[in-house]
Coordinates of C-alpha atoms and ligand atoms in Angstrom, one line a residue:
X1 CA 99.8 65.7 93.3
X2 CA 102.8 67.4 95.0
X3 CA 102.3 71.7 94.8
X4 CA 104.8 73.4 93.8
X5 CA 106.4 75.4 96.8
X6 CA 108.5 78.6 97.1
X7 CA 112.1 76.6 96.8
X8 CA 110.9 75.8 93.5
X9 CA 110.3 79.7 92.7
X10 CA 113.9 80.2 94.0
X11 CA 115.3 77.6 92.1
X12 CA 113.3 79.2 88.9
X13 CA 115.3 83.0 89.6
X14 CA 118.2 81.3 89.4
X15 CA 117.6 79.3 86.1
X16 CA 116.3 82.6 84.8
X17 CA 119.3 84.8 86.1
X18 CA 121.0 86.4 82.8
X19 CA 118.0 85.2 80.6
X20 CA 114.6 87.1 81.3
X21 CA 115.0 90.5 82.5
X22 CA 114.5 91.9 86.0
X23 CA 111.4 94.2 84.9
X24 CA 111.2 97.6 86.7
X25 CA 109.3 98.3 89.6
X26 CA 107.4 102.0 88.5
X27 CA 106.1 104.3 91.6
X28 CA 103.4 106.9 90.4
X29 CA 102.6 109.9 92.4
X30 CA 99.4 110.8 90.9
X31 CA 97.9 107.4 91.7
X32 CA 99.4 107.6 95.2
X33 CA 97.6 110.8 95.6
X34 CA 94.4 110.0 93.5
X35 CA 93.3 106.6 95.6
X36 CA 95.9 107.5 98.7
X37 CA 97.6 104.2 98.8
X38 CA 101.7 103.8 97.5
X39 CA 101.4 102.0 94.7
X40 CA 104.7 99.5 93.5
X41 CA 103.8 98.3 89.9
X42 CA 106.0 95.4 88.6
X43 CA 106.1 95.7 85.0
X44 CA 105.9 92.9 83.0
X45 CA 105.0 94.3 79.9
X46 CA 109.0 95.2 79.5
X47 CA 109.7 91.3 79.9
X48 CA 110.8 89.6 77.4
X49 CA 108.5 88.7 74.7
X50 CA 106.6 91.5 76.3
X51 CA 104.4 89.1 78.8
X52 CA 105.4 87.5 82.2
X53 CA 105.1 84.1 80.3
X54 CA 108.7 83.9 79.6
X55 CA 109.4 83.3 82.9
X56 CA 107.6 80.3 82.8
X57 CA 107.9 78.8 79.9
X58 CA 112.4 79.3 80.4
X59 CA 112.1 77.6 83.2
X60 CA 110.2 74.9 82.2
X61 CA 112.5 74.0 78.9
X62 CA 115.7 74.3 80.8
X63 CA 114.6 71.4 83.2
X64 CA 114.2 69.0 79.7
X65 CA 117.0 66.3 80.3
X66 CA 118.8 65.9 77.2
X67 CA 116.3 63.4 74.8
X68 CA 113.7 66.2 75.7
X69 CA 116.0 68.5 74.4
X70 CA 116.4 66.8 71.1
X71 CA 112.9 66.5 70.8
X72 CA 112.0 70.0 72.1
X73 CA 108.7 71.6 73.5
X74 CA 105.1 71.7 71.6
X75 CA 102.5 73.9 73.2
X76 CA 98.9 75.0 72.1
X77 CA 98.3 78.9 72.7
X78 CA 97.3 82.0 69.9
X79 CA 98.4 84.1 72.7
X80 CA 101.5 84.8 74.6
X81 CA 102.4 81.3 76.0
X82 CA 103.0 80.4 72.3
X83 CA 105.7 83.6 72.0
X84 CA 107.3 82.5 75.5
X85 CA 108.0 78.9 74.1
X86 CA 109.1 79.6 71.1
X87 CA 111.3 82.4 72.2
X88 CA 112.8 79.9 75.3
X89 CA 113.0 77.4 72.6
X90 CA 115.6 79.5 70.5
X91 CA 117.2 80.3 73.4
X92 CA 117.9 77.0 74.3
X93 CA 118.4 75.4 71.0
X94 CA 116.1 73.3 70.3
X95 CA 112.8 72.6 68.6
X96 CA 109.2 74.5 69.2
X97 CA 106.0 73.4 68.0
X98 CA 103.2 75.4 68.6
X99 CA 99.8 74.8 67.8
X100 CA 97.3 77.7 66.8
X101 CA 93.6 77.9 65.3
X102 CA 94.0 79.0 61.3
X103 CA 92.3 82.4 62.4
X104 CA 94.6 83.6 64.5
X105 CA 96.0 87.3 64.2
X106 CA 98.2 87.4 61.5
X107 CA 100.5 89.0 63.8
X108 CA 101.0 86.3 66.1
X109 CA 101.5 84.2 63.8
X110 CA 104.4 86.1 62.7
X111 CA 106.0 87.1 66.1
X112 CA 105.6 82.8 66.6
X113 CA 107.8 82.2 63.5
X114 CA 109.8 84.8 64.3
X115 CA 111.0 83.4 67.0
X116 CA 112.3 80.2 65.3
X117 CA 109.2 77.9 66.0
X118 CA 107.2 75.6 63.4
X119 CA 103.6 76.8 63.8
X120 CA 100.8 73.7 63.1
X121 CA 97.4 75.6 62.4
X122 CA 94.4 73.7 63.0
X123 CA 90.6 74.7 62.5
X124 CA 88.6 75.6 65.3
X125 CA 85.4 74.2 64.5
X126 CA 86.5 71.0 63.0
X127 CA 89.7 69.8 65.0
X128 CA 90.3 68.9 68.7
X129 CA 93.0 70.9 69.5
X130 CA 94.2 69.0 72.7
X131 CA 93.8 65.7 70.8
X132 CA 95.7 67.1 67.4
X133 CA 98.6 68.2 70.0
X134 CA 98.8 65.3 72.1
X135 CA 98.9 63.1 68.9
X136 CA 101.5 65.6 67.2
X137 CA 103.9 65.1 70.8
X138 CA 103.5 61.5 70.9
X139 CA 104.4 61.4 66.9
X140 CA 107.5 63.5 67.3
X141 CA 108.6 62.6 71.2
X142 CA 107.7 66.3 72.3
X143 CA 107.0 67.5 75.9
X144 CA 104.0 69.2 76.1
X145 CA 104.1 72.6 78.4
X146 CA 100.9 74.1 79.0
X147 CA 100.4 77.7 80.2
X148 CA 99.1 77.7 83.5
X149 CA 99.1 74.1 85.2
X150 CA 102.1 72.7 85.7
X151 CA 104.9 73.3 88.6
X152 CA 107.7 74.6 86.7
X153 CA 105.3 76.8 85.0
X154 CA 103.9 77.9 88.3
X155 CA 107.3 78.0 89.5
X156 CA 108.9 80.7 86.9
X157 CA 106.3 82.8 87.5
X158 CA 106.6 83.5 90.4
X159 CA 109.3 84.7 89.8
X160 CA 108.2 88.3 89.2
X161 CA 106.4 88.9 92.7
X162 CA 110.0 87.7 94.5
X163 CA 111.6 89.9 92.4
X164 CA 109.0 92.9 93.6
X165 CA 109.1 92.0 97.1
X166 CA 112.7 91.5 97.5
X167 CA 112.9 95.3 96.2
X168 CA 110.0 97.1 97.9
X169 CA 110.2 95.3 101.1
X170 CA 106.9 93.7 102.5
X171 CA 103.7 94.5 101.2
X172 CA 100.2 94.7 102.8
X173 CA 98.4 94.0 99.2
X174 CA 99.2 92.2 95.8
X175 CA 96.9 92.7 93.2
X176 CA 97.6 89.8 90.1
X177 CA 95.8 89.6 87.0
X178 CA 93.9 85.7 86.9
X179 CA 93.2 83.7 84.1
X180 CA 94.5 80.3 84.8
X181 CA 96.1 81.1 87.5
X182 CA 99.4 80.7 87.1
X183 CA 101.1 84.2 87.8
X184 CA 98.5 84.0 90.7
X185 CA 99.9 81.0 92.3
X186 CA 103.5 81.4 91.8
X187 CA 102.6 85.1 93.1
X188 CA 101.0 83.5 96.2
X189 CA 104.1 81.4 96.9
X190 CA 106.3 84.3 96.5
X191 CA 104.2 86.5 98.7
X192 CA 103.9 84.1 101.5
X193 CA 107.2 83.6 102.1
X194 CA 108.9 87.1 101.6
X195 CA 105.6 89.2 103.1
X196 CA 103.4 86.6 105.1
X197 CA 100.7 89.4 105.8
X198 CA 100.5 90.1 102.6
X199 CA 96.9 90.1 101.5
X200 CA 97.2 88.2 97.9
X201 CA 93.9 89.3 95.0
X202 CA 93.6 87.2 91.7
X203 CA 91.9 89.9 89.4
X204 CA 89.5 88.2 86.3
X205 CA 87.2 89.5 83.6
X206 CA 83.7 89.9 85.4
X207 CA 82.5 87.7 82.2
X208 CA 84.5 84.9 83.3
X209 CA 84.7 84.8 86.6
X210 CA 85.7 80.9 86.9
X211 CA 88.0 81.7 89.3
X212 CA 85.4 83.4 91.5
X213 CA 82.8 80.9 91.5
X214 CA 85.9 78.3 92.0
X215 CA 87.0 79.6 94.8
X216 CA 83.4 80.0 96.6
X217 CA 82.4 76.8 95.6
X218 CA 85.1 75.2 96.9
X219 CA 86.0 73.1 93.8
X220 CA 87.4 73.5 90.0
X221 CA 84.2 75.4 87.9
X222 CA 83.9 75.4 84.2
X223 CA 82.5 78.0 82.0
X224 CA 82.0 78.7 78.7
X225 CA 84.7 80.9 76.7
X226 CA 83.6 84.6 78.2
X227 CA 83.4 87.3 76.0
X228 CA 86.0 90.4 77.1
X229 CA 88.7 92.6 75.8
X230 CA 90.9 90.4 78.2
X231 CA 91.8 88.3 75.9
X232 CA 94.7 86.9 77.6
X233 CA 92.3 85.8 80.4
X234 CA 89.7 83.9 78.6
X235 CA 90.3 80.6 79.8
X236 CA 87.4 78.4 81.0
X237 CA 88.7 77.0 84.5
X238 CA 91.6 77.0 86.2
X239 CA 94.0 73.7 86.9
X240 CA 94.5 71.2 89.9
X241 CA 98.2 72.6 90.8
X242 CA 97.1 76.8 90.4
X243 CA 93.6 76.3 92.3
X244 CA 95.2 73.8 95.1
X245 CA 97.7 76.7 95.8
X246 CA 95.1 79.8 95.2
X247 CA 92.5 78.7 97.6
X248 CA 95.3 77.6 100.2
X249 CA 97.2 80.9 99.7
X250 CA 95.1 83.5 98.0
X251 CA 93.0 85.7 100.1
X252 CA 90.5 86.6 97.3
X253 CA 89.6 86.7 93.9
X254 CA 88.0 89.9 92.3
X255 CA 86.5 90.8 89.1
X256 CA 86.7 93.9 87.0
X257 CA 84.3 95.0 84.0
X258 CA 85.9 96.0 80.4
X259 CA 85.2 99.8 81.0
X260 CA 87.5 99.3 84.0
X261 CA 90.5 97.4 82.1
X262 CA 90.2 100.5 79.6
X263 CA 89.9 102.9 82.2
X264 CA 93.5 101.3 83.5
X265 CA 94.8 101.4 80.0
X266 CA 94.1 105.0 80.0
X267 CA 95.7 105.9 83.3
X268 CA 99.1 103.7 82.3
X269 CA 99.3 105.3 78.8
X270 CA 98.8 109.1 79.9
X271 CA 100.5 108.7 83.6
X272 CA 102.9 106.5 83.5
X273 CA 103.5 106.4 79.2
X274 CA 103.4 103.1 79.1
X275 CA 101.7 100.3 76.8
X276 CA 99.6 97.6 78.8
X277 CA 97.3 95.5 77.2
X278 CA 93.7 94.6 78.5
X279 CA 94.6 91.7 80.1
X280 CA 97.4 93.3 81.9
X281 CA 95.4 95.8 83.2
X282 CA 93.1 93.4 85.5
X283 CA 95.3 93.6 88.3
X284 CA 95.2 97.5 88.5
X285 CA 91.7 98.0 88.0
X286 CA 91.0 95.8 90.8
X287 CA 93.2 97.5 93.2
X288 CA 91.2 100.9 92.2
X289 CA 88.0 99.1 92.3
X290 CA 88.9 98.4 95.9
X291 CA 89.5 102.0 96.8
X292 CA 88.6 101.9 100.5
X293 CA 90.6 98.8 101.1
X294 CA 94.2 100.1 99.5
X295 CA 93.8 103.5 101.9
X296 CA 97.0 103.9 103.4
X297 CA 98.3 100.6 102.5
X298 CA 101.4 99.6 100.5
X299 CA 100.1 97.8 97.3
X300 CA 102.0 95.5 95.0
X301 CA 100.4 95.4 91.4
X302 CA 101.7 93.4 88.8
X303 CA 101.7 94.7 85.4
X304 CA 101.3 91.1 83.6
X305 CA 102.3 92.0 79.5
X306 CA 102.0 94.4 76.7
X307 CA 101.1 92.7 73.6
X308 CA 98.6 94.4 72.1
X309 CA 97.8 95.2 68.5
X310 CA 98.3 99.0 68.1
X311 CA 95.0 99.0 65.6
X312 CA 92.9 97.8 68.2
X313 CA 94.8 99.5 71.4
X314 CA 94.1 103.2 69.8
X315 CA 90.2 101.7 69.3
X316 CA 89.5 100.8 72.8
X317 CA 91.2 103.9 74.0
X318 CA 89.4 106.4 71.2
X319 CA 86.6 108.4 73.3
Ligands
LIG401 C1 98.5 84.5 80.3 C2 98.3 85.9 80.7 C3 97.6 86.2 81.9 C4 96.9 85.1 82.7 O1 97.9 84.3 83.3 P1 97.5 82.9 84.0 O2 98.8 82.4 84.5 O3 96.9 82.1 83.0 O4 96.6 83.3 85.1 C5 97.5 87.5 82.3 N1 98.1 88.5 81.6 C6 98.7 88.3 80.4 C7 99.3 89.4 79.7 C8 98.9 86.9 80.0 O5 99.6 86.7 78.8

């Protein structure tokens, strides 16, 4: 298994030059002052699609040769993965097939279609979802792209943290949020290039801290699907290619409770008037939660997305 390395990253920001946006890099003085550190938050929320993901997935699709490209890209994701294929998809002209479980939110569903892809729903408790899309790509020819472990994936999104560092200069902290580990280890490889002292934190749901117990165990643990507001960071282990650069390149991996993520959605909506949702919060509330740590230092966070049902984002915010 060859890791992906940070020429690949390079190689990514030029494939996504003119397509994904360079997301703003937002300074706050009333968290500088509340937990005395400077603060650099890379905002992915204002990607496109509204998630980091893009990153990945774009650069994924635009290394299909051209049968791939007549065949296109199938994924399986309910979350934002599925948008950032689909949207990459239609950027690139060709097909998208994504898979989803029949109950997801209507309104990813919608955003899915909206972006030009043919959405398969399959039943949860009935159907193998991995089986029903690797039959479904061998049927139509498809190239699978999953979320989190694959190289180009890993690649693209990294992306974001050279982008941050190449504006802010070297940094003695990056906080990331962690599910499978894909921003994390494209961050890593980003960060150890363009900042080598820079102390590198995966941030995950206390619940389903896979990451955690991965990393002190020394090998790839399995959980069952935790139960947090995180939804975007519910995934039960993390892959060969993000764990083989995370415990190689990552310093740490940290965990944050839901109060905390809402306590972060709170601060980002009243300081800095902006829409983050749960999952995108883990990276912040990790760098608060280590409040003697970021004294004094210069801390990257990254911001991951900002997909969040309004419904549900004025719930968890309502005292
Ligand atoms: C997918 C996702 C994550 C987790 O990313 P991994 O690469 O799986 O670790 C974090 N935040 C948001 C908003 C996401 O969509």
């Amino acid at each position: 298994m060859q890791l992906p390395t940070y020429d690949d990253v390079v190689a990514a920001a030029a494939r996504l030059a003119g397509h994904a946006h360079a997301t703003p890099v937002l300074r706050s003085a009333t968290a500088d002052a509340r937990w005395g550190a400077r603060f650099f938050f890379k905002c992915e929320n204002f990607q496109r699609m509204g998630a980091f993901k893009f990153r990945g997935a774009f650069n994924a699709l635009s290394k299909f040769d051209a049968a791939q490209r007549r065949a296109g890209a199938i994924a399986f994701s309910s979350g934002n993965h599925a948008q950032a294929v689909a949207l990459s998809a239609r950027l690139l002209a060709m097909p998208a097939l994504i898979v989803m479980p029949q109950d997801a939110p209507a309104a990813k569903l919608a955003a899915t279609r909206g972006y030009g892809a043919e959405v398969r729903q399959y039943d949860r408790f009935s159907e193998d979802r991995e089986a029903l899309t690797q039959r479904l790509a061998a049927e139509r020819g498809m190239t699978l792209i999953p979320p989190y472990d694959h190289p180009d994936v890993i690649a693209g999104q990294g992306t974001a943290a050279k982008e941050l560092i190449e504006e802010t200069g070297p940094l003695d902290r990056l906080y990331v949020c962690l599910g499978g580990g894909g921003l994390t280890s494209g961050s890593a490889l980003a960060a150890r290039a363009l900042s080598p002292a820079c102390q590198v934190y995966g941030v995950e749901p206390e619940a389903g801290n896979d990451g955690q117990q991965s990393l002190r165990a020394g090998h790839i643990v399995q959980i069952p699907v935790p139960t947090t507001i995180a939804d975007g960071a519910q995934t039960q282990h993390l892959g060969n290619y993000t764990f083989g650069i995370i415990r190689r390149d990552v310093t740490d991996i940290l965990t944050v409770s839901d109060a905390q993520l809402v306590e972060a959605m709170r601060f980002f909506a009243e300081r800095l008037k902006m829409v983050v949702e749960p999952t995108g919060c883990l990276a912040f509330a990790g760098a608060c939660a280590d409040a003697a740590a970021i004294r004094g230092q210069r801390v990257g966070v990254i911001i991951s997305g900002g997909n969040v049902d309004l419904a549900r984002y004025a719930a968890l915010l309502a005292p």
